[in-house]
Coordinates of C-alpha atoms in Angstrom, one line a residue:
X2 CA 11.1 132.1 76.2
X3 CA 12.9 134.4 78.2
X4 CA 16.2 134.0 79.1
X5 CA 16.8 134.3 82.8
X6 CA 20.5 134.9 82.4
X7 CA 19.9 137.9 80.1
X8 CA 17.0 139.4 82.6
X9 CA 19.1 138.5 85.5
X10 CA 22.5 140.9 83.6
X11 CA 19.2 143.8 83.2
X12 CA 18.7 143.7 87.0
X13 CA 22.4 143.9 87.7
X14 CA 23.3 146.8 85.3
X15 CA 19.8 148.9 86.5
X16 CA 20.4 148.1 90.7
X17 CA 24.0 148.6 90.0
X18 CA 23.8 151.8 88.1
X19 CA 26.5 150.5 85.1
X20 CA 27.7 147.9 83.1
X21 CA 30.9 147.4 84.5
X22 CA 29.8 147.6 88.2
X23 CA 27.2 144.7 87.2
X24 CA 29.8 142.9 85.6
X25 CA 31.7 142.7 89.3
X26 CA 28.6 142.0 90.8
X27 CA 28.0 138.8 88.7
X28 CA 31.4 137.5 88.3
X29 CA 31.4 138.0 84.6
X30 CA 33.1 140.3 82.1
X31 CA 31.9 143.9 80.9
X32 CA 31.4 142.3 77.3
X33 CA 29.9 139.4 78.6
X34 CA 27.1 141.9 80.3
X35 CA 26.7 143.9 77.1
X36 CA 26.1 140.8 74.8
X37 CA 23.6 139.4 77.6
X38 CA 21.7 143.1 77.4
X39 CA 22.2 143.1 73.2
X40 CA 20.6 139.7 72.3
X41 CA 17.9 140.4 74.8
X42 CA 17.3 143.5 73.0
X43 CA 17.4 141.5 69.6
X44 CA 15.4 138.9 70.9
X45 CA 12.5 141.7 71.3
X46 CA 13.1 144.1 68.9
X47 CA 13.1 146.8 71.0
X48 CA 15.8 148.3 73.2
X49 CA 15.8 147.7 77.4
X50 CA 17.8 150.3 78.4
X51 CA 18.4 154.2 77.6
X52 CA 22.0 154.5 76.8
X53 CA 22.6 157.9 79.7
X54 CA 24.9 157.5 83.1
X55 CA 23.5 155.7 84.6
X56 CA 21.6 153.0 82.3
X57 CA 17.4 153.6 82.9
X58 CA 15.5 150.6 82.2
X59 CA 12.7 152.1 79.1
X60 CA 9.3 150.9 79.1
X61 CA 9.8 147.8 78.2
X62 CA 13.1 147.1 80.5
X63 CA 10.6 147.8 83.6
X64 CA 8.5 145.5 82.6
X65 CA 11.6 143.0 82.3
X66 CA 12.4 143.8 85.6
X67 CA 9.2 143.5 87.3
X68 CA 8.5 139.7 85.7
X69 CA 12.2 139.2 86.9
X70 CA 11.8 140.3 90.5
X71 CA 8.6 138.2 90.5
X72 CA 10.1 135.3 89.4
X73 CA 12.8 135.4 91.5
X74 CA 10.5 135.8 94.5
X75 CA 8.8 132.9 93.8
X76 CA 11.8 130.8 93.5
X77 CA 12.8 131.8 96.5
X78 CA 9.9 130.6 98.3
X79 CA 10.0 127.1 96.7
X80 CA 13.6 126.7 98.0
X81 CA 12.4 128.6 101.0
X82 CA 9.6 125.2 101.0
X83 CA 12.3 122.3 99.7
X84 CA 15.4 122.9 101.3
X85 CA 15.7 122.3 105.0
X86 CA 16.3 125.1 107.5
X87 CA 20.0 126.6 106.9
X88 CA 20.5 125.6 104.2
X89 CA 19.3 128.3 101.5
X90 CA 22.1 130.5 101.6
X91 CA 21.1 133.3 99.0
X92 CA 18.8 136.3 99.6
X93 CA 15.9 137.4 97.5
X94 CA 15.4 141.1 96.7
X95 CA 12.0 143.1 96.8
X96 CA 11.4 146.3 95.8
X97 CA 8.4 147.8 96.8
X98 CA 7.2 151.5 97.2
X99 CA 6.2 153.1 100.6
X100 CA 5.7 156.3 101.7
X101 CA 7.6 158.1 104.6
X102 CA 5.2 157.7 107.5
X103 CA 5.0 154.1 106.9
X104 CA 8.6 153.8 107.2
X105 CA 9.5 155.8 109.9
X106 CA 6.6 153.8 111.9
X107 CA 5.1 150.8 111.1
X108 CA 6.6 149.1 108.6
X109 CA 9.5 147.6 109.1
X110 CA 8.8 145.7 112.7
X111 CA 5.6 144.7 110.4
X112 CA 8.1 142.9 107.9
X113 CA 11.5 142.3 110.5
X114 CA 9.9 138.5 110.7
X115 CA 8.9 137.9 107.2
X116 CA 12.4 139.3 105.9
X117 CA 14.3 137.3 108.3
X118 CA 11.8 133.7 107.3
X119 CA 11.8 133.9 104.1
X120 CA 15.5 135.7 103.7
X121 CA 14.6 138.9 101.8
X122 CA 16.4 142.0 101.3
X123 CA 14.2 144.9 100.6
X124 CA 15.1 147.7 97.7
X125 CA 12.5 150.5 99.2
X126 CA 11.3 153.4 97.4
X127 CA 9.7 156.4 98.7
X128 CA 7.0 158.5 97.8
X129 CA 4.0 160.0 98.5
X130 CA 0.7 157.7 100.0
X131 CA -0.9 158.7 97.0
X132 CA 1.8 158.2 94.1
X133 CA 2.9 154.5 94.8
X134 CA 0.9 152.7 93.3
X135 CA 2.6 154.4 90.3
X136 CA 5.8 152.8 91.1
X137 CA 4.2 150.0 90.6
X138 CA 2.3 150.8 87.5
X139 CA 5.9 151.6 85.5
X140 CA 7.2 148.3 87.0
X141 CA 9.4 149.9 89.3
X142 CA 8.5 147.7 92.1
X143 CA 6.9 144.3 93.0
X144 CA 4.5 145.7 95.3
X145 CA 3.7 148.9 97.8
X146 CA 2.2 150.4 100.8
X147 CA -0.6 153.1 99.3
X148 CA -4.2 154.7 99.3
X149 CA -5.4 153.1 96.1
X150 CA -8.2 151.1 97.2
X151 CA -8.4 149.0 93.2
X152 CA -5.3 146.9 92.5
X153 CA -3.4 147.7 89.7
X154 CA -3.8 145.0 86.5
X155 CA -2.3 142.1 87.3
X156 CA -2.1 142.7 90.7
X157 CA -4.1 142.5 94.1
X158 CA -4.6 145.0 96.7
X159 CA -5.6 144.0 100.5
X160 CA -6.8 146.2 103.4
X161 CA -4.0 146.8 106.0
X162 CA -5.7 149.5 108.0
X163 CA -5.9 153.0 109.1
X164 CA -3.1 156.0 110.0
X165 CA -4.9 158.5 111.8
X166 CA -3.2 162.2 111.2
X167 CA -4.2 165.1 114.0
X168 CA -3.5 168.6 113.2
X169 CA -1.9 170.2 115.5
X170 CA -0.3 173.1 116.8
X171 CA 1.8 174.2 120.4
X172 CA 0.0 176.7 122.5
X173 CA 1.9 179.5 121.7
X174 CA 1.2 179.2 118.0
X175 CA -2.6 179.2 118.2
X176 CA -2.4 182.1 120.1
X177 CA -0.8 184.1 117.7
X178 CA -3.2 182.6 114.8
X179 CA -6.1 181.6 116.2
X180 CA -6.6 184.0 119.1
X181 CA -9.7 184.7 117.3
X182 CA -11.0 181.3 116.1
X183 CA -10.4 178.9 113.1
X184 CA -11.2 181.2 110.5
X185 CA -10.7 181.5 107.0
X186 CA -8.7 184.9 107.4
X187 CA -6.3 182.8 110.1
X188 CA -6.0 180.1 108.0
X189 CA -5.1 182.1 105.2
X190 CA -2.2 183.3 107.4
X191 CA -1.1 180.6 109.9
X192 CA 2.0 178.6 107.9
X193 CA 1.5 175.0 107.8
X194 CA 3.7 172.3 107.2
X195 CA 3.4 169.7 104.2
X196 CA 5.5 167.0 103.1
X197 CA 6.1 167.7 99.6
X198 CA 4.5 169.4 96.4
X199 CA 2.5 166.4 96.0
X200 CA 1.3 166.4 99.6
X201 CA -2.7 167.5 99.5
X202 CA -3.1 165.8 103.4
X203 CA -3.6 169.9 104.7
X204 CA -5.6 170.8 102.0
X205 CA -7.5 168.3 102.5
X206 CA -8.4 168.4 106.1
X207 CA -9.0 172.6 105.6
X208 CA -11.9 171.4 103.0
X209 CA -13.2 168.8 105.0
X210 CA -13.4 170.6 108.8
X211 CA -13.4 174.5 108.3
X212 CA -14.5 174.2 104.5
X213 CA -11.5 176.4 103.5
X214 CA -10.5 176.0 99.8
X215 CA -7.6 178.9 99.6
X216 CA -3.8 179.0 99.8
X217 CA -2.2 178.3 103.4
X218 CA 2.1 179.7 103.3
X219 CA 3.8 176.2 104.0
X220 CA 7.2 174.9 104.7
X221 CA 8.2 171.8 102.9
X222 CA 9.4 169.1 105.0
X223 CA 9.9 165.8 103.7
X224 CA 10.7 163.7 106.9
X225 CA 8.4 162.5 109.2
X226 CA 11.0 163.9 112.1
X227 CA 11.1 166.9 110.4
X228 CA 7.2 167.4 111.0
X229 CA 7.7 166.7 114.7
X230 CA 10.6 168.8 115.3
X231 CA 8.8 172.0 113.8
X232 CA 5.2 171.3 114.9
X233 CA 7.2 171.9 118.8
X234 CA 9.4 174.7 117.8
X235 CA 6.2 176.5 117.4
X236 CA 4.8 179.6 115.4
X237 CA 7.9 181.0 113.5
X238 CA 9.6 184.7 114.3
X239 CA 7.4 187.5 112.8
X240 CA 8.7 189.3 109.8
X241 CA 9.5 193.0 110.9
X242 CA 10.7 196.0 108.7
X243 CA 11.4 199.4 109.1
X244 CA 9.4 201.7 106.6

């Protein structure tokens, strides 16, 4: 059997980012933490954590981490279910991966009731639509907000529904790019706007409407505000040089 005390020092030196820092966070001593971490260690015959600044959980400490998390959701529900309103004073902590549309739209008015019911604090982590699940897969987090349609082993994946995505552009731009239609050669030149290197959305929607397979110039903009704000500014000033 596992030995919640010595999972529950793992999740304190990983969220904390050291052993002395989860020693404050537990009430206990530095030692204290590092014998917890060591007999877990000897217990499996394998080592938990990478010894760098800050301490990484290894394959194995992930997976610690994720049975952890779970358990400790779960007995928050039952005292959640046994104990009368008011009276559960301590918070449960979730992390779970979403990416940065969700966040700076939907998602946290569609969990504000379920954290405040069911007292949870949530440990979020970003990335792209199409990357979460991974989060999950490395037992980084309990659960996430992704494209993957399959659930990951062990897991369960339900249907939340759609974001729509328009492409768009201010008047002034598509005259400067498009004054002669959507065409490959325009497309080739007009400079989009993508999230990050692991963003194919654009590329995606150029396959699927104009059937345009090349290489669009793009500025990287990881912030959903950040796409708004630029999308208005408009086409960017033209490059000019004296020959």
């Amino acid at each position: 059997m596992l030995d919640p005390k010595q999972l529950e020092a793992l999740s304190a030196v990983v969220d904390s980012g050291g052993f002395d820092k989860a020693a404050r966070k537990l009430f206990l001593t530095q030692s204290a933490i590092s014998q917890r971490i060591r007999q877990l260690e000897e217990n499996l015959g394998q080592p938990v954590l990478t010894r760098t600044s800050p301490p990484a959980p290894t394959t194995a400490g992930r997976l610690l981490l994720q049975h952890f998390r779970q358990l400790s959701l779960m007995e928050g529900e039952l005292l959640n279910t046994l104990l009368p309103d008011g009276e559960q004073s301590d918070f449960t902590t979730l992390a779970v991966g979403v990416n940065a549309d969700s966040l700076a739209t939907w998602f946290l008015p569609a969990v504000q009731t379920l954290m405040q019911r069911r007292r949870l604090l949530f440990d979020v982590m970003m990335d792209d639509q199409d990357y979460t699940h991974e989060l999950m897969r490395s037992g980084h987090v309990a659960g996430c907000i992704g494209t993957r349609d399959t659930p990951i082993q062990g897991g369960e994946c339900h249907f939340l529904g759609c974001m729509r995505y328009l492409c768009l552009a201010t008047p002034d731009f598509a005259a400067r790019y498009f004054a002669d239609g959507f065409t490959h050669a325009a497309l080739a030149q007009a400079p989009a706007i993508i999230f990050s290197g692991k963003d194919d959305l654009h590329s995606q929607f150029l396959r699927q409407v104009a059937g345009y397979d090349g290489s669009t110039p793009h500025i990287t903009l990881p912030t959903p505000q950040g796409f708004v704000q630029a999308t208005r500014l408009g086409p960017l000033p033209a490059v000019r040089s004296n020959r």
